[in-house]
XYZ file of C-alpha atoms in Angstrom:
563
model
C 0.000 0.000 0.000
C 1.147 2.854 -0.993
C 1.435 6.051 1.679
C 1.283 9.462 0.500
C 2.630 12.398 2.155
C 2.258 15.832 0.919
C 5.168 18.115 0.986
C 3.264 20.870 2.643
C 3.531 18.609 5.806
C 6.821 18.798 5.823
C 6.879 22.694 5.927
C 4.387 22.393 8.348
C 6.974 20.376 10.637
C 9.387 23.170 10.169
C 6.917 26.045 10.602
C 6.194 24.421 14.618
C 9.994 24.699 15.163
C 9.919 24.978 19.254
C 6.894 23.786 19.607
C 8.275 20.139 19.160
C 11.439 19.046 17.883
C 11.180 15.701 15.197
C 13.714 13.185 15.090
C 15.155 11.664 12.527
C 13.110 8.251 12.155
C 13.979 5.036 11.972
C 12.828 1.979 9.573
C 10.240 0.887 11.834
C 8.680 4.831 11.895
C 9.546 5.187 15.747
C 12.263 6.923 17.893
C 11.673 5.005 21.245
C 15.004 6.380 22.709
C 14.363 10.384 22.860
C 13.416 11.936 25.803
C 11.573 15.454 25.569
C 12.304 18.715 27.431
C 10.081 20.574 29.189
C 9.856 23.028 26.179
C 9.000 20.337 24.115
C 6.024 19.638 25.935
C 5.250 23.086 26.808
C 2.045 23.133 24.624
C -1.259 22.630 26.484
C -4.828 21.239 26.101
C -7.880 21.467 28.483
C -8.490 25.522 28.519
C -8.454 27.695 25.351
C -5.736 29.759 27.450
C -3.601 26.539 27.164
C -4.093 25.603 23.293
C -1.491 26.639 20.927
C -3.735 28.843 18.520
C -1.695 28.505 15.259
C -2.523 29.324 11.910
C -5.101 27.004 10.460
C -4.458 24.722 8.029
C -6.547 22.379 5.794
C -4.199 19.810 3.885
C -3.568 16.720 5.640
C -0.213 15.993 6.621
C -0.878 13.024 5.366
C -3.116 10.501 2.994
C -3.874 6.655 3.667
C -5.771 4.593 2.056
C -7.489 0.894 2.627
C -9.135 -1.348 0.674
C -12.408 -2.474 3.034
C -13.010 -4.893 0.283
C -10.157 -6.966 -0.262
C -9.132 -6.664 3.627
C -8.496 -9.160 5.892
C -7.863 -9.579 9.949
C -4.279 -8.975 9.409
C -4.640 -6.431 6.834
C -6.955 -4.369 9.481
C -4.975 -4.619 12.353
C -1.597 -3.845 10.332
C -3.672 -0.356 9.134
C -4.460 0.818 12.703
C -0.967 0.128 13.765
C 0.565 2.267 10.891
C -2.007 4.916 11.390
C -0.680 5.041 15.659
C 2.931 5.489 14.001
C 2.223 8.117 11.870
C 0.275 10.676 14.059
C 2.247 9.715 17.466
C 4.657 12.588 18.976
C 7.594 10.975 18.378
C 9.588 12.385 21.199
C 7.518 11.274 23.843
C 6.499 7.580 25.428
C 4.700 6.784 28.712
C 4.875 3.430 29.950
C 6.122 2.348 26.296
C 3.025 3.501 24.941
C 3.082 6.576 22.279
C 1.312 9.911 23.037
C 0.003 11.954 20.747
C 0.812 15.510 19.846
C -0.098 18.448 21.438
C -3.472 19.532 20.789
C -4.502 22.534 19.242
C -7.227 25.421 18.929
C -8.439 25.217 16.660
C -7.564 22.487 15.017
C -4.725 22.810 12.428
C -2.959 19.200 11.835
C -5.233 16.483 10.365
C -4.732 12.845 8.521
C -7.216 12.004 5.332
C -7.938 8.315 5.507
C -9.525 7.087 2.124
C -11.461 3.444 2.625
C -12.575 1.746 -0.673
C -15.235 -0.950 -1.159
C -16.180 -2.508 -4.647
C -18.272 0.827 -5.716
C -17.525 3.424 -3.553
C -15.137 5.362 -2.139
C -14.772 8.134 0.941
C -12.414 10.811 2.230
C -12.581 10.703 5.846
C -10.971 13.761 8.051
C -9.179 12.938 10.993
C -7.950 15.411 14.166
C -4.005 14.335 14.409
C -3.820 15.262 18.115
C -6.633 13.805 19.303
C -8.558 11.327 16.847
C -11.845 13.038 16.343
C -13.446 13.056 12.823
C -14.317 16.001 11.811
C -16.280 15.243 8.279
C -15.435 13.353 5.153
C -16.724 13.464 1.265
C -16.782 11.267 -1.787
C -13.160 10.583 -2.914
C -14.561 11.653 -6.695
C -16.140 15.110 -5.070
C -14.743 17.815 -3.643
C -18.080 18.655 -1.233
C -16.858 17.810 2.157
C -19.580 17.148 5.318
C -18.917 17.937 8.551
C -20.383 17.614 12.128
C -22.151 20.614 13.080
C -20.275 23.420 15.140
C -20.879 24.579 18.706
C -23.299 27.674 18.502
C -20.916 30.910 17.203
C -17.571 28.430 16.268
C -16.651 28.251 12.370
C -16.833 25.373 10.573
C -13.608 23.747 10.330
C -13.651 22.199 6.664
C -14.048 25.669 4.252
C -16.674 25.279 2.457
C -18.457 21.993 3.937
C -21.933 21.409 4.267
C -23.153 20.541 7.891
C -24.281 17.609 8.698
C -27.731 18.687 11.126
C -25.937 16.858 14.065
C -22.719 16.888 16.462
C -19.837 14.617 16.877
C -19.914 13.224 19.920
C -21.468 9.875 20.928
C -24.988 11.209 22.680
C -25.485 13.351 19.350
C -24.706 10.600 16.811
C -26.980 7.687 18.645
C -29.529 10.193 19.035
C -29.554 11.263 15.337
C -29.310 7.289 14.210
C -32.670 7.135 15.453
C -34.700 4.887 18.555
C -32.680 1.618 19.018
C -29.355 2.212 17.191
C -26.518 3.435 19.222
C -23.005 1.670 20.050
C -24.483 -1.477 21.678
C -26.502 -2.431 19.035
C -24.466 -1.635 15.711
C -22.063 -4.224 15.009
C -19.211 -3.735 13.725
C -16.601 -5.839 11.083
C -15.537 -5.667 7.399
C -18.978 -5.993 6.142
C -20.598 -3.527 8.381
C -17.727 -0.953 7.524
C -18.508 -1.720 3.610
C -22.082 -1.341 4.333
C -20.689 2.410 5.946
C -18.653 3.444 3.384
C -21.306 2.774 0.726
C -24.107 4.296 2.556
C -22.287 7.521 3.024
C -21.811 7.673 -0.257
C -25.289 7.412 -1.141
C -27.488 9.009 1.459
C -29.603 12.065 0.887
C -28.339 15.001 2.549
C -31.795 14.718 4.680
C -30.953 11.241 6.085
C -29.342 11.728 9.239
C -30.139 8.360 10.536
C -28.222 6.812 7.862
C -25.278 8.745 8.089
C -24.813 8.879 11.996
C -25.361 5.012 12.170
C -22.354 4.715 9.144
C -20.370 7.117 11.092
C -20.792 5.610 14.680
C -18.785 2.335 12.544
C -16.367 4.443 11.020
C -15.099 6.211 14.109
C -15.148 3.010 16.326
C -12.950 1.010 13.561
C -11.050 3.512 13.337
C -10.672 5.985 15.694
C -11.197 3.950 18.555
C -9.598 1.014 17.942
C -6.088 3.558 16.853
C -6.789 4.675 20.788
C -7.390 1.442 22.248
C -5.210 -2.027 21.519
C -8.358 -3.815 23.253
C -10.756 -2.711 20.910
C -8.217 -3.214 17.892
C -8.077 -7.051 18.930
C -11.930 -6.952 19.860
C -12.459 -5.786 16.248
C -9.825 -7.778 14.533
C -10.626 -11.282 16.062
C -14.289 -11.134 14.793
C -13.640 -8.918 11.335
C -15.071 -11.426 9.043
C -18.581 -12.599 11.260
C -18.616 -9.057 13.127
C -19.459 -8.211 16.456
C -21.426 -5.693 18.446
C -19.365 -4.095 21.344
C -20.297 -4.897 24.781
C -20.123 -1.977 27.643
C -16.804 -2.474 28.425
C -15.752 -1.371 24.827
C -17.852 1.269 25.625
C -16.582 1.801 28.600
C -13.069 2.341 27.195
C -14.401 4.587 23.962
C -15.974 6.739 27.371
C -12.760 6.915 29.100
C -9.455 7.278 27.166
C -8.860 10.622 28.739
C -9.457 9.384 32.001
C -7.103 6.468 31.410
C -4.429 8.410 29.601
C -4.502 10.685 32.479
C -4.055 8.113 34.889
C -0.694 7.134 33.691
C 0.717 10.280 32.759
C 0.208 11.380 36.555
C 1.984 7.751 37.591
C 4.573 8.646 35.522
C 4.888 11.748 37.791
C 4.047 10.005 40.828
C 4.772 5.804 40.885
C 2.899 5.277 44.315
C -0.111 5.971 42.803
C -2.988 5.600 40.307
C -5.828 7.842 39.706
C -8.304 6.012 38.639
C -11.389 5.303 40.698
C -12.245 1.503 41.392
C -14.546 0.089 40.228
C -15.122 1.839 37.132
C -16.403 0.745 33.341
C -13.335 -0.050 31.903
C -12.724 -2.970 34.298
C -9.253 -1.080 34.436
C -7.958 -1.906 37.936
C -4.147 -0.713 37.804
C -1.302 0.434 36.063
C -1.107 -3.414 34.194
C -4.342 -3.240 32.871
C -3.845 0.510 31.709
C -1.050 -0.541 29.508
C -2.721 -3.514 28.287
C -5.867 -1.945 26.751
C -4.341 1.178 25.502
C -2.888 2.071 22.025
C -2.144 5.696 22.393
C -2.328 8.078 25.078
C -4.272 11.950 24.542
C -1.466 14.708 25.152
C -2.370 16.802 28.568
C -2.089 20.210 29.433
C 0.394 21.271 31.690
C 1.955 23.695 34.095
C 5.043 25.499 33.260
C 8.544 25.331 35.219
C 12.134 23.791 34.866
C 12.457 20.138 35.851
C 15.010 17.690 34.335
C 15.390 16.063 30.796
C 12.947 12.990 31.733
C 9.837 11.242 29.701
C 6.668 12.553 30.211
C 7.521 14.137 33.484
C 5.481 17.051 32.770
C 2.952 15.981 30.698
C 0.333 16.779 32.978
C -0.536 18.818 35.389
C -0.808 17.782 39.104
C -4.520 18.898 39.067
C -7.498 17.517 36.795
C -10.345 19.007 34.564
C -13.153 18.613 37.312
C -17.166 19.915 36.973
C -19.263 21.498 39.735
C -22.660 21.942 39.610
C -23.402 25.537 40.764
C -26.848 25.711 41.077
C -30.030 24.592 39.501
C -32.717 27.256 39.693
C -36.628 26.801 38.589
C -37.425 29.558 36.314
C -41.332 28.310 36.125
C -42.793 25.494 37.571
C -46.367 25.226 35.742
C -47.107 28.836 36.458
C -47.492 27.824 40.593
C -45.953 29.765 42.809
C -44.828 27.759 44.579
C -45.248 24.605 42.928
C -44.008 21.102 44.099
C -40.389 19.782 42.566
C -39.775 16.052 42.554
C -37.745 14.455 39.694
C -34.065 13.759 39.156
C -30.789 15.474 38.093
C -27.946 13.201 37.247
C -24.175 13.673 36.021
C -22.349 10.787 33.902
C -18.930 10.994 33.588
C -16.363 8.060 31.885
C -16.582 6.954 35.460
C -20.352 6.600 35.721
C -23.349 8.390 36.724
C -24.437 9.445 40.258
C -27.523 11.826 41.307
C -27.004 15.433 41.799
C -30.797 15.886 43.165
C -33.122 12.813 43.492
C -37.194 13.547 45.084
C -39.689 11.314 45.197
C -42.793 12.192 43.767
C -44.643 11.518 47.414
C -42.187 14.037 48.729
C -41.741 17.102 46.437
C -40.141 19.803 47.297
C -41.874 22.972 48.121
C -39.901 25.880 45.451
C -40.753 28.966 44.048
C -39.581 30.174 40.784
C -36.297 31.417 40.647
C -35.709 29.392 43.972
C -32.300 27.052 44.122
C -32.911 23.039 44.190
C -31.784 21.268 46.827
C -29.271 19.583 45.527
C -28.138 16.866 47.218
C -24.730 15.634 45.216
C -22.876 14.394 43.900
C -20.867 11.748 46.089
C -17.291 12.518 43.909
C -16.448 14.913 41.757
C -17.664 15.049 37.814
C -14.573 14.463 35.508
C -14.168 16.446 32.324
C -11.431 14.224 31.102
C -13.792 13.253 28.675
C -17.108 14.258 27.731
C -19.777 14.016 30.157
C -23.635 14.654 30.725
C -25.938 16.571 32.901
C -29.696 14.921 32.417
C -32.627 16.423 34.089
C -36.162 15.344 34.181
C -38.154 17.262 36.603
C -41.637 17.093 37.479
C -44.301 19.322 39.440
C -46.809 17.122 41.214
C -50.177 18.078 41.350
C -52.658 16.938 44.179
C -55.175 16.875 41.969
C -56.508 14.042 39.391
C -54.259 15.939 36.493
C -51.306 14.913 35.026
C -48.029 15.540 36.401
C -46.488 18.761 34.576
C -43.101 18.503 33.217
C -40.984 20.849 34.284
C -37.961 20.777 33.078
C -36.715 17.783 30.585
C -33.322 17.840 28.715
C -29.994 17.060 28.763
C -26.013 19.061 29.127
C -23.993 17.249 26.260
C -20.671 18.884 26.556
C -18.436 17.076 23.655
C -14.967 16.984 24.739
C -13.347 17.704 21.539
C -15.706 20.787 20.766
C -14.059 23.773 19.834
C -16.348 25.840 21.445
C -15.324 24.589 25.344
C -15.052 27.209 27.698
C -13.165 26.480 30.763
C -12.691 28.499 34.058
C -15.941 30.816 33.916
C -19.637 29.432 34.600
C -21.928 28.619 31.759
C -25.588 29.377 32.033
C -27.606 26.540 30.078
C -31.621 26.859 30.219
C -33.083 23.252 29.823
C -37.491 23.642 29.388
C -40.130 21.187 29.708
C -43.642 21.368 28.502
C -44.434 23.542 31.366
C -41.796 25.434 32.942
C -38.013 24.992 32.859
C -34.804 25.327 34.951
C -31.733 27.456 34.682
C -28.302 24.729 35.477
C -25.297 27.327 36.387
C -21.824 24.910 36.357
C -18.207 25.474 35.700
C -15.612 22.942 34.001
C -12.500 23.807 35.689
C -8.906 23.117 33.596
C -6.885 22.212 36.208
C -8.725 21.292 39.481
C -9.013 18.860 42.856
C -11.709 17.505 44.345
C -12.099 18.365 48.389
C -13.743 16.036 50.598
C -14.609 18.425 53.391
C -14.881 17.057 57.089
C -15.769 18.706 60.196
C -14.807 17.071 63.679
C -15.740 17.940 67.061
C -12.891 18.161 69.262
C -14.597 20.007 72.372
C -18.009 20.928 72.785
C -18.043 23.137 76.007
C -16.291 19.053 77.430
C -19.973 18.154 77.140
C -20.323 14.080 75.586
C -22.125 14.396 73.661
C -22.531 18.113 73.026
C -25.522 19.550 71.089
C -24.725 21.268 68.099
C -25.814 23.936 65.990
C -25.372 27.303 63.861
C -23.759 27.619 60.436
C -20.871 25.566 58.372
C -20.278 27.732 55.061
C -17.497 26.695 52.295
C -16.432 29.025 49.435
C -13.669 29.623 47.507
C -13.352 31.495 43.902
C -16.346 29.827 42.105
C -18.100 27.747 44.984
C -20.432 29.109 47.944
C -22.725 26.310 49.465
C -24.323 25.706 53.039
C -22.452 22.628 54.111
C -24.232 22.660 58.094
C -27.464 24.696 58.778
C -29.282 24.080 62.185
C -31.527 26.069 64.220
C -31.053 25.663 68.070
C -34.498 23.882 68.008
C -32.716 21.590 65.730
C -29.585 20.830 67.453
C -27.985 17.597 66.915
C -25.923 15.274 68.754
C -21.979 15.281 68.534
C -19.304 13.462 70.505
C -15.720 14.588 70.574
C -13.899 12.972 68.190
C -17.445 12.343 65.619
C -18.026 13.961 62.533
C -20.376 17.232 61.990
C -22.892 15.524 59.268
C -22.406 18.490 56.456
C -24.261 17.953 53.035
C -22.418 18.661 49.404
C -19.526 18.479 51.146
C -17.613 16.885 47.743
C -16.491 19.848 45.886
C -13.915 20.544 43.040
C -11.422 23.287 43.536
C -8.751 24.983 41.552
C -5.337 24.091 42.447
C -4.162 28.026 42.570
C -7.463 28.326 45.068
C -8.174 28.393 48.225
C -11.042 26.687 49.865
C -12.567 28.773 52.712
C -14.939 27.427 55.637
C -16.600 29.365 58.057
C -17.795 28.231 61.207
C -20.561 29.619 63.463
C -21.603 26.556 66.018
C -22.932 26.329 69.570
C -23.774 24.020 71.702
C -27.425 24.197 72.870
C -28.121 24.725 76.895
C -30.947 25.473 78.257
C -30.465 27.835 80.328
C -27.113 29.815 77.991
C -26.031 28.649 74.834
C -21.981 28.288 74.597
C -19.672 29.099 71.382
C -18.328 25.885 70.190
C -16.107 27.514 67.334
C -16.499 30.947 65.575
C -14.211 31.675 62.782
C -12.528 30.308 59.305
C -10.014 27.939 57.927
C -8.055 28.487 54.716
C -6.584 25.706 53.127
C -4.859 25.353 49.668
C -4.669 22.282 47.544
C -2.619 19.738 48.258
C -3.259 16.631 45.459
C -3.221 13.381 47.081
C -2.736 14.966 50.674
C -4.598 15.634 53.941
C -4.967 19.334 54.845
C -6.298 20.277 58.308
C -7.181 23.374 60.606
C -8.692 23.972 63.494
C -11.369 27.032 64.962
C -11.803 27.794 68.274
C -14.884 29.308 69.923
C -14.924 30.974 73.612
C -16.546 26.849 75.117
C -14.330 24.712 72.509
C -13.083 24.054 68.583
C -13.454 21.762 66.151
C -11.405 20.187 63.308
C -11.266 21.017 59.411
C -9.920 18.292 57.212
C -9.756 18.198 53.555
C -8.707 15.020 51.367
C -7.224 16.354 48.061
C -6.988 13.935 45.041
């Protein structure tokens, strides 16, 4: 096969200059043995302030092409394999895997990969630093289509027609219509035929069509250049084909997440960041390395450190989510009505509820009144792409139907050009009768804070009866974590925990996360001042921070866990 490689990427190469140095290469297309420099791998990802914003390009740096027709196991496996060698930064290695390049935005450096079948055959447009497809066209036409934009981004392809859907996962399965998505689509040689040719043939009108032929195209190939696993999933049943279970799934959710993980045990051998249990089945460093093909390039913190691999790949923080607030704009008209329903959060690492109310115990609101929101139990990772669903109801007493309030879903794409990192978004999601107003913030380089509060003396009462005020803020967060009247005083031994709600929180590592107490212990006859003041603590990844207050008839105990 032959591989064609136009000589504008070679003036390309030159034009980066510091921005990454390229060896000379060897027979076998890598250069295992060069270690980067911290200027090297200078150039970021997560935030916009952290992308290299060079000049934008459209040629490929370079063309490959593959016969779907004529290919076999081997043949399939030997394509994704050259396809890792040619996009991977050659300079840099973790764990003896290759990393890709630093990403950019927007996006300047792509890869054209043409597959042929008997009749047909398409152009497909690939991100070099990061995998993601941006459109494709008919080898024999010059009329590109590509996934549509974020609201107010340019297209990326001049002159392309959009497609009427996004790129990511949620968008594609929900534009290939009810009961086609990942887990029911196989995928092998035939169904990728079956892809190519239906691209080529679909009316600009048939989204279903084209998102279904898509959601094979970027699995086969995309996904199985990130992932060894799914290459060999793929590859052992090419000829029958297979439909992916959820742990393929699983990994196609979570290669940021993983790649992350081992770029921060690079920096730091004694551990790895990756929650357990989780979808991937990934349990350590071993399995990490077994599953994955490439690793996605990090953003990173400046400084001087020494000549070593991947040492500063990554920051010692990580792209985190919290949930601001969730205000009802209108429930039904009411004032107030009654709020039951559910807010959730998926991340690659699952989903959890961020507000969950029975419908025989709504919740009493008022429009323009917060939600009590009651999560989540960890933090929300934006490693990856993730989801905020809500589907919330106002119950009525009476024999009508329950009103929807506010139905919808968050579907921030990862790889969107469009992200906006560090400042709070405002997203309005309706319902048939009212709707709700989510404020959250993805933060580029974050840790999550597991508050606790610990009685240490309570006027040297056991137990001691406690109330008053626990407040937590720092630059974007500013929550209740203890509220109790002195009629609702509750019972605290030295030594126990204050019970404090939404008291998981993410934080920016150049932040400081302040809590304010105001607690007393409840006499009858004179109430005492258990602790009056504020802690400050800063971020400390994968540490313990602690701090006491003191009141005039005892203290209590701050602690933070950082990770």
């Amino acid at each position: 096969m032959k591989l064609l490689i136009p000589a504008l990427a070679i003036s390309t190469w030159a034009a980066i200059g510091s921005a990454l140095r390229i060896p000379s290469t060897s027979s076998s297309g890598s250069d295992l043995g060069h270690i980067a420099t911290i200027d090297e791998l200078k150039p970021g990802l997560h935030s916009p302030r952290h992308f290299n914003r060079l000049e934008q390009r459209n040629d490929p740096e370079f063309v490959e092409e593959f016969n779907v027709q004529t290919s076999t196991p081997e043949l399939f496996s030997s394509l994704i394999e050259r396809l890792r060698r040619r996009v991977q930064d050659r300079d840099t290695l973790s764990h003896s895997l290759p990393v890709l390049p630093p990403q950019q935005n927007p996006p300047n450096r792509w890869f054209d990969l043409v597959l042929r079948t008997q009749s047909q055959a398409m152009r497909f447009r690939i991100r070099m630093d990061n995998l993601y497809l941006d459109g494709y066209r008919a080898e024999a036409s010059d009329h590109w289509y590509e996934f549509n934009p974020d609201p107010g981004q340019p297209q990326l392809i001049p002159g392309s027609a959009l497609l009427g859907f996004r790129g990511g996962y949620p968008a594609l399965e929900a534009a290939a219509a009810e009961g086609h998505s990942r887990t029911t689509i196989p995928l092998g040689r035939q169904q990728l035929i079956n892809a190519v040719n239906s691209l080529a043939r679909s009316r600009d009108d048939d989204h279903s069509t084209r998102a279904r032929g898509l959601i094979v195209v970027i699995q086969m190939i995309s996904e199985a250049m990130r992932f060894t696993r799914i290459t060999t999933y793929i590859s052992d049943a090419y000829l029958e084909g297979i439909i992916p279970d959820g742990n393929i799934t699983g990994l196609e959710n979570g290669w940021g997440r993983v790649s992350a993980a081992l770029l921060h045990h690079d920096q730091n051998p004694e551990t790895f960041r990756l929650p357990q249990p989780n979808p991937m089945h990934i349990g350590g460093v071993a399995d990490a390395i077994a599953v994955l093909g490439m690793l996605l390039r990090y953003n990173i913190n400046g400084g001087s450190r020494p000549r070593r691999q991947v040492q500063a790949l990554i920051p010692e923080g990580r792209p985190l989510v919290e949930i601001l607030w969730v205000v009802i704009d209108n429930i039904d008209q009411e004032n107030p009505g009654d709020l039951y329903g559910t807010i959730t959060a998926t991340d690659s690492v699952g989903t959890q509820d961020i507000y969950n109310i029975d419908k025989a115990n709504p919740q009493s609101i008022r429009p323009r009144d917060p939600v009590a929101l009651s999560g989540p139990s960890r933090a929300i990772s934006a490693a990856d792409s993730f989801l905020i669903d809500l589907n919330l109801m106002d119950h009525d007493s009476d024999p009508s139907p329950e009103d929807e309030v506010s139905r919808g879903q968050i579907d921030w794409n990862y790889y969107s050009t469009g992200n906006l990192y560090d400042t709070p978004i405002h997203t309005a999601i309706k319902g048939k009768y009212g709707q709700a107003t989510v404020n959250y913030i993805v933060m580029s380089n974050a840790a999550e804070a597991v508050v606790e509060v610990v009685l240490i003396n309570g006027d040297n009462e056991n137990p001691a009866d406690i109330f008053g005020t626990l407040k937590v803020t720092s630059r974007f967060v500013s929550r209740e974590l203890f509220n109790k009247a002195q009629k609702d005083s509750i019972s605290v031994r030295p030594g126990e925990s204050i019970p404090l709600s939404r008291a998981v929180m993410a934080v920016p590592l150049d932040d400081t996360l302040v809590v304010r107490a105001d607690l007393w212990d409840y006499d009858p006859v004179s109430n005492d001042e258990v602790a009056k003041g504020v802690a400050s603590l800063r971020p400390q990844v994968l540490h313990s921070t602690k701090e006491r207050i003191r009141g005039q008839y005892g203290e209590v105990e701050v602690r933070v866990t950082w990770s």
